[in-house]
Amino acid sequence: MIESEMSTSATVKEDVQGDFIAAAARGDDATVALALLDSRVNLNQARNGVTALAAAANCRHLSVIDVLLNDPRVDPNARGRGRRTPLLSVLEQSKYAVRYRATLKGGLGDLGTSYLAVVQRLLEDGRVDPNAEDDHGRGALDVACQPFMCADMPYEVPPSVPLLRLLLANKRTQPSQHQWRAAPFYDAA
């Protein structure tokens, strides 16, 4: 009986955690705000490799990002898949989104601008570390500088100059600290 209750409790906690991250991904700031009050929700735990803040950032939901960052218990540098922080995750996601939209006849539209707004909002929070590295040793500048290449595209998508400017304008952003590799700007050249 006790083993069954523990199993049910773990399942309920997993469901609540999943609902929290799903609400962040779909831009449901009211549900996210309610979830912040639920003691069963781990605000910084990744599910399927994505934290709630990364899910909101990847989907460009600024209102949810604001709700999450206004809670001091939310760690804006919590790691997901590949040890990516939400900032690294959204920079990586922007490249895939640009690649996808570039293959459509409609062009990019405001896609680049919306990712720029997300990165700007993340960097406005003094707790966000733009120098945090993923499991490949890449920081925000490294990710932003690398062009996106894909086998099904006849060209590579160059780095986003506005994103690079935004990162460089932040006083906390530093070039790669690794002496064994070229500065990230070499990749962008």
PDB file of C-alpha atoms in Angstrom:
ATOM      1  CA  MET A   1       0.000   0.000   0.000  1.00  0.00           C
ATOM      2  CA  ILE A   2       2.759   2.479   0.907  1.00  0.00           C
ATOM      3  CA  GLU A   3       4.721   1.600  -2.255  1.00  0.00           C
ATOM      4  CA  SER A   4       1.603   2.292  -4.359  1.00  0.00           C
ATOM      5  CA  GLU A   5       1.063   5.657  -2.636  1.00  0.00           C
ATOM      6  CA  MET A   6       4.705   6.638  -3.267  1.00  0.00           C
ATOM      7  CA  SER A   7       4.374   5.689  -6.929  1.00  0.00           C
ATOM      8  CA  THR A   8       1.168   7.719  -7.279  1.00  0.00           C
ATOM      9  CA  SER A   9       2.779  10.689  -5.527  1.00  0.00           C
ATOM     10  CA  ALA A  10       5.767  10.590  -7.883  1.00  0.00           C
ATOM     11  CA  THR A  11       3.453  10.403 -10.901  1.00  0.00           C
ATOM     12  CA  VAL A  12       1.416  13.395  -9.692  1.00  0.00           C
ATOM     13  CA  LYS A  13       4.623  15.376  -9.117  1.00  0.00           C
ATOM     14  CA  GLU A  14       5.868  14.491 -12.633  1.00  0.00           C
ATOM     15  CA  ASP A  15       2.510  15.539 -14.119  1.00  0.00           C
ATOM     16  CA  VAL A  16       2.585  18.855 -12.265  1.00  0.00           C
ATOM     17  CA  GLN A  17       6.182  19.461 -13.391  1.00  0.00           C
ATOM     18  CA  GLY A  18       5.291  18.638 -16.986  1.00  0.00           C
ATOM     19  CA  ASP A  19       2.212  20.889 -16.866  1.00  0.00           C
ATOM     20  CA  PHE A  20       4.354  23.744 -15.518  1.00  0.00           C
ATOM     21  CA  ILE A  21       6.876  23.482 -18.362  1.00  0.00           C
ATOM     22  CA  ALA A  22       4.125  22.996 -20.961  1.00  0.00           C
ATOM     23  CA  ALA A  23       2.348  26.134 -19.698  1.00  0.00           C
ATOM     24  CA  ALA A  24       5.591  28.080 -20.051  1.00  0.00           C
ATOM     25  CA  ALA A  25       6.048  26.777 -23.608  1.00  0.00           C
ATOM     26  CA  ARG A  26       2.545  27.771 -24.685  1.00  0.00           C
ATOM     27  CA  GLY A  27       2.763  31.231 -23.092  1.00  0.00           C
ATOM     28  CA  ASP A  28       0.215  30.687 -20.327  1.00  0.00           C
ATOM     29  CA  ASP A  29       1.554  33.186 -17.802  1.00  0.00           C
ATOM     30  CA  ALA A  30      -1.450  32.794 -15.457  1.00  0.00           C
ATOM     31  CA  THR A  31      -0.887  29.038 -15.095  1.00  0.00           C
ATOM     32  CA  VAL A  32       2.855  29.583 -14.665  1.00  0.00           C
ATOM     33  CA  ALA A  33       2.174  32.131 -11.907  1.00  0.00           C
ATOM     34  CA  LEU A  34      -0.113  29.642 -10.131  1.00  0.00           C
ATOM     35  CA  ALA A  35       2.479  26.881 -10.504  1.00  0.00           C
ATOM     36  CA  LEU A  36       5.021  29.083  -8.721  1.00  0.00           C
ATOM     37  CA  LEU A  37       2.818  28.710  -5.633  1.00  0.00           C
ATOM     38  CA  ASP A  38       2.700  24.904  -5.848  1.00  0.00           C
ATOM     39  CA  SER A  39       5.313  23.285  -3.591  1.00  0.00           C
ATOM     40  CA  ARG A  40       5.359  20.175  -5.795  1.00  0.00           C
ATOM     41  CA  VAL A  41       6.877  22.132  -8.700  1.00  0.00           C
ATOM     42  CA  ASN A  42      10.661  22.277  -8.967  1.00  0.00           C
ATOM     43  CA  LEU A  43      11.095  25.659 -10.641  1.00  0.00           C
ATOM     44  CA  ASN A  44      14.538  24.855 -12.025  1.00  0.00           C
ATOM     45  CA  GLN A  45      14.202  21.205 -13.038  1.00  0.00           C
ATOM     46  CA  ALA A  46      14.452  20.303 -16.701  1.00  0.00           C
ATOM     47  CA  ARG A  47      11.963  17.936 -18.237  1.00  0.00           C
ATOM     48  CA  ASN A  48      12.872  16.373 -21.572  1.00  0.00           C
ATOM     49  CA  GLY A  49      15.993  18.526 -21.425  1.00  0.00           C
ATOM     50  CA  VAL A  50      14.181  21.864 -21.095  1.00  0.00           C
ATOM     51  CA  THR A  51      13.534  24.083 -18.073  1.00  0.00           C
ATOM     52  CA  ALA A  52      10.409  26.248 -17.860  1.00  0.00           C
ATOM     53  CA  LEU A  53      12.442  29.404 -18.489  1.00  0.00           C
ATOM     54  CA  ALA A  54      14.143  27.845 -21.522  1.00  0.00           C
ATOM     55  CA  ALA A  55      10.761  26.681 -22.859  1.00  0.00           C
ATOM     56  CA  ALA A  56       9.333  30.200 -22.544  1.00  0.00           C
ATOM     57  CA  ALA A  57      12.453  31.722 -24.104  1.00  0.00           C
ATOM     58  CA  ASN A  58      12.565  29.257 -27.003  1.00  0.00           C
ATOM     59  CA  CYS A  59       8.910  29.994 -27.770  1.00  0.00           C
ATOM     60  CA  ARG A  60       9.472  33.766 -27.340  1.00  0.00           C
ATOM     61  CA  HIS A  61       6.892  34.303 -24.579  1.00  0.00           C
ATOM     62  CA  LEU A  62       8.119  37.491 -22.924  1.00  0.00           C
ATOM     63  CA  SER A  63       5.252  37.652 -20.411  1.00  0.00           C
ATOM     64  CA  VAL A  64       6.114  34.183 -19.067  1.00  0.00           C
ATOM     65  CA  ILE A  65       9.820  35.064 -18.993  1.00  0.00           C
ATOM     66  CA  ASP A  66       8.920  38.100 -16.870  1.00  0.00           C
ATOM     67  CA  VAL A  67       6.793  36.024 -14.473  1.00  0.00           C
ATOM     68  CA  LEU A  68       9.594  33.500 -14.024  1.00  0.00           C
ATOM     69  CA  LEU A  69      12.431  36.008 -13.671  1.00  0.00           C
ATOM     70  CA  ASN A  70      10.457  38.015 -11.117  1.00  0.00           C
ATOM     71  CA  ASP A  71      10.541  35.014  -8.785  1.00  0.00           C
ATOM     72  CA  PRO A  72      13.895  34.947  -6.957  1.00  0.00           C
ATOM     73  CA  ARG A  73      13.680  31.139  -6.615  1.00  0.00           C
ATOM     74  CA  VAL A  74      13.957  30.706 -10.389  1.00  0.00           C
ATOM     75  CA  ASP A  75      17.559  30.157 -11.414  1.00  0.00           C
ATOM     76  CA  PRO A  76      18.007  31.826 -14.825  1.00  0.00           C
ATOM     77  CA  ASN A  77      21.134  29.727 -15.367  1.00  0.00           C
ATOM     78  CA  ALA A  78      19.509  26.345 -14.630  1.00  0.00           C
ATOM     79  CA  ARG A  79      20.849  23.759 -17.053  1.00  0.00           C
ATOM     80  CA  GLY A  80      18.906  21.663 -19.503  1.00  0.00           C
ATOM     81  CA  ARG A  81      19.957  19.315 -22.289  1.00  0.00           C
ATOM     82  CA  GLY A  82      23.631  19.699 -23.197  1.00  0.00           C
ATOM     83  CA  ARG A  83      24.159  21.800 -20.050  1.00  0.00           C
ATOM     84  CA  ARG A  84      22.538  24.715 -21.877  1.00  0.00           C
ATOM     85  CA  THR A  85      21.233  27.654 -19.897  1.00  0.00           C
ATOM     86  CA  PRO A  86      18.049  29.340 -21.153  1.00  0.00           C
ATOM     87  CA  LEU A  87      20.217  32.005 -22.846  1.00  0.00           C
ATOM     88  CA  LEU A  88      22.292  29.394 -24.683  1.00  0.00           C
ATOM     89  CA  SER A  89      19.146  27.455 -25.535  1.00  0.00           C
ATOM     90  CA  VAL A  90      17.380  30.435 -27.120  1.00  0.00           C
ATOM     91  CA  LEU A  91      20.489  31.416 -29.082  1.00  0.00           C
ATOM     92  CA  GLU A  92      20.678  27.872 -30.454  1.00  0.00           C
ATOM     93  CA  GLN A  93      16.918  27.765 -31.082  1.00  0.00           C
ATOM     94  CA  SER A  94      17.050  31.023 -33.032  1.00  0.00           C
ATOM     95  CA  LYS A  95      19.384  29.413 -35.570  1.00  0.00           C
ATOM     96  CA  TYR A  96      17.011  26.497 -36.190  1.00  0.00           C
ATOM     97  CA  ALA A  97      14.034  28.835 -36.467  1.00  0.00           C
ATOM     98  CA  VAL A  98      15.863  31.089 -38.920  1.00  0.00           C
ATOM     99  CA  ARG A  99      16.861  28.052 -40.978  1.00  0.00           C
ATOM    100  CA  TYR A 100      13.271  26.822 -41.051  1.00  0.00           C
ATOM    101  CA  ARG A 101      11.803  30.219 -41.937  1.00  0.00           C
ATOM    102  CA  ALA A 102      14.502  30.902 -44.537  1.00  0.00           C
ATOM    103  CA  THR A 103      13.321  27.858 -46.473  1.00  0.00           C
ATOM    104  CA  LEU A 104       9.768  29.238 -46.644  1.00  0.00           C
ATOM    105  CA  LYS A 105       8.678  31.680 -49.340  1.00  0.00           C
ATOM    106  CA  GLY A 106       7.464  34.137 -46.704  1.00  0.00           C
ATOM    107  CA  GLY A 107      10.979  34.961 -45.536  1.00  0.00           C
ATOM    108  CA  LEU A 108      12.036  35.738 -41.995  1.00  0.00           C
ATOM    109  CA  GLY A 109       9.481  38.383 -41.043  1.00  0.00           C
ATOM    110  CA  ASP A 110       9.872  39.526 -37.442  1.00  0.00           C
ATOM    111  CA  LEU A 111      11.373  36.237 -36.279  1.00  0.00           C
ATOM    112  CA  GLY A 112      14.845  37.702 -35.694  1.00  0.00           C
ATOM    113  CA  THR A 113      13.408  40.678 -33.854  1.00  0.00           C
ATOM    114  CA  SER A 114      11.425  38.494 -31.447  1.00  0.00           C
ATOM    115  CA  TYR A 115      14.501  36.408 -30.542  1.00  0.00           C
ATOM    116  CA  LEU A 116      16.401  39.651 -30.049  1.00  0.00           C
ATOM    117  CA  ALA A 117      13.750  40.814 -27.552  1.00  0.00           C
ATOM    118  CA  VAL A 118      14.036  37.533 -25.632  1.00  0.00           C
ATOM    119  CA  VAL A 119      17.830  37.701 -25.424  1.00  0.00           C
ATOM    120  CA  GLN A 120      17.614  41.338 -24.356  1.00  0.00           C
ATOM    121  CA  ARG A 121      15.109  40.492 -21.597  1.00  0.00           C
ATOM    122  CA  LEU A 122      17.290  37.652 -20.333  1.00  0.00           C
ATOM    123  CA  LEU A 123      20.396  39.847 -20.282  1.00  0.00           C
ATOM    124  CA  GLU A 124      18.514  42.573 -18.368  1.00  0.00           C
ATOM    125  CA  ASP A 125      18.347  40.170 -15.434  1.00  0.00           C
ATOM    126  CA  GLY A 126      21.665  40.561 -13.612  1.00  0.00           C
ATOM    127  CA  ARG A 127      21.571  36.916 -12.549  1.00  0.00           C
ATOM    128  CA  VAL A 128      21.872  35.639 -16.134  1.00  0.00           C
ATOM    129  CA  ASP A 129      25.445  34.602 -16.860  1.00  0.00           C
ATOM    130  CA  PRO A 130      26.270  35.282 -20.539  1.00  0.00           C
ATOM    131  CA  ASN A 131      29.580  33.460 -20.068  1.00  0.00           C
ATOM    132  CA  ALA A 132      28.099  30.162 -18.853  1.00  0.00           C
ATOM    133  CA  GLU A 133      29.219  27.310 -21.093  1.00  0.00           C
ATOM    134  CA  ASP A 134      27.412  24.278 -22.440  1.00  0.00           C
ATOM    135  CA  ASP A 135      28.870  20.782 -22.464  1.00  0.00           C
ATOM    136  CA  HIS A 136      30.929  21.712 -25.553  1.00  0.00           C
ATOM    137  CA  GLY A 137      32.552  24.670 -23.770  1.00  0.00           C
ATOM    138  CA  ARG A 138      30.580  27.239 -25.780  1.00  0.00           C
ATOM    139  CA  GLY A 139      29.364  30.460 -24.202  1.00  0.00           C
ATOM    140  CA  ALA A 140      26.755  32.868 -25.576  1.00  0.00           C
ATOM    141  CA  LEU A 141      29.193  34.602 -27.923  1.00  0.00           C
ATOM    142  CA  ASP A 142      30.450  31.274 -29.214  1.00  0.00           C
ATOM    143  CA  VAL A 143      26.927  30.090 -30.030  1.00  0.00           C
ATOM    144  CA  ALA A 144      25.867  33.415 -31.535  1.00  0.00           C
ATOM    145  CA  CYS A 145      28.991  33.678 -33.720  1.00  0.00           C
ATOM    146  CA  GLN A 146      28.804  30.254 -35.282  1.00  0.00           C
ATOM    147  CA  PRO A 147      27.033  30.204 -38.643  1.00  0.00           C
ATOM    148  CA  PHE A 148      24.329  27.601 -39.040  1.00  0.00           C
ATOM    149  CA  MET A 149      24.985  24.997 -41.699  1.00  0.00           C
ATOM    150  CA  CYS A 150      22.627  22.275 -42.777  1.00  0.00           C
ATOM    151  CA  ALA A 151      22.862  19.623 -45.492  1.00  0.00           C
ATOM    152  CA  ASP A 152      19.480  20.565 -46.993  1.00  0.00           C
ATOM    153  CA  MET A 153      20.414  24.226 -47.457  1.00  0.00           C
ATOM    154  CA  PRO A 154      22.631  25.443 -50.312  1.00  0.00           C
ATOM    155  CA  TYR A 155      24.096  28.146 -48.058  1.00  0.00           C
ATOM    156  CA  GLU A 156      24.866  28.771 -44.426  1.00  0.00           C
ATOM    157  CA  VAL A 157      22.859  31.168 -42.311  1.00  0.00           C
ATOM    158  CA  PRO A 158      25.317  33.796 -41.063  1.00  0.00           C
ATOM    159  CA  PRO A 159      25.446  34.882 -37.442  1.00  0.00           C
ATOM    160  CA  SER A 160      22.883  37.470 -36.374  1.00  0.00           C
ATOM    161  CA  VAL A 161      24.646  40.836 -36.200  1.00  0.00           C
ATOM    162  CA  PRO A 162      21.939  42.365 -33.947  1.00  0.00           C
ATOM    163  CA  LEU A 163      22.271  39.439 -31.501  1.00  0.00           C
ATOM    164  CA  LEU A 164      26.061  39.819 -31.474  1.00  0.00           C
ATOM    165  CA  ARG A 165      25.753  43.568 -30.840  1.00  0.00           C
ATOM    166  CA  LEU A 166      23.344  42.937 -27.990  1.00  0.00           C
ATOM    167  CA  LEU A 167      25.654  40.393 -26.370  1.00  0.00           C
ATOM    168  CA  LEU A 168      28.710  42.628 -26.782  1.00  0.00           C
ATOM    169  CA  ALA A 169      26.872  45.651 -25.362  1.00  0.00           C
ATOM    170  CA  ASN A 170      26.364  43.710 -22.127  1.00  0.00           C
ATOM    171  CA  LYS A 171      29.296  44.527 -19.821  1.00  0.00           C
ATOM    172  CA  ARG A 172      29.237  41.016 -18.348  1.00  0.00           C
ATOM    173  CA  THR A 173      29.817  39.282 -21.685  1.00  0.00           C
ATOM    174  CA  GLN A 174      33.392  38.160 -22.210  1.00  0.00           C
ATOM    175  CA  PRO A 175      35.021  36.520 -25.231  1.00  0.00           C
ATOM    176  CA  SER A 176      35.873  32.860 -24.954  1.00  0.00           C
ATOM    177  CA  GLN A 177      38.178  32.156 -22.024  1.00  0.00           C
ATOM    178  CA  HIS A 178      39.753  29.151 -23.713  1.00  0.00           C
ATOM    179  CA  GLN A 179      43.300  29.724 -24.919  1.00  0.00           C
ATOM    180  CA  TRP A 180      43.172  26.513 -26.946  1.00  0.00           C
ATOM    181  CA  ARG A 181      40.547  27.838 -29.308  1.00  0.00           C
ATOM    182  CA  ALA A 182      40.204  30.945 -31.392  1.00  0.00           C
ATOM    183  CA  ALA A 183      38.010  33.765 -30.184  1.00  0.00           C
ATOM    184  CA  PRO A 184      34.384  33.284 -31.227  1.00  0.00           C
ATOM    185  CA  PHE A 185      34.718  36.164 -33.666  1.00  0.00           C
ATOM    186  CA  TYR A 186      36.987  33.999 -35.799  1.00  0.00           C
ATOM    187  CA  ASP A 187      34.054  31.665 -36.381  1.00  0.00           C
ATOM    188  CA  ALA A 188      31.906  34.590 -37.506  1.00  0.00           C
ATOM    189  CA  ALA A 189      34.434  35.864 -40.050  1.00  0.00           C
TER     190      ALA A 189
END
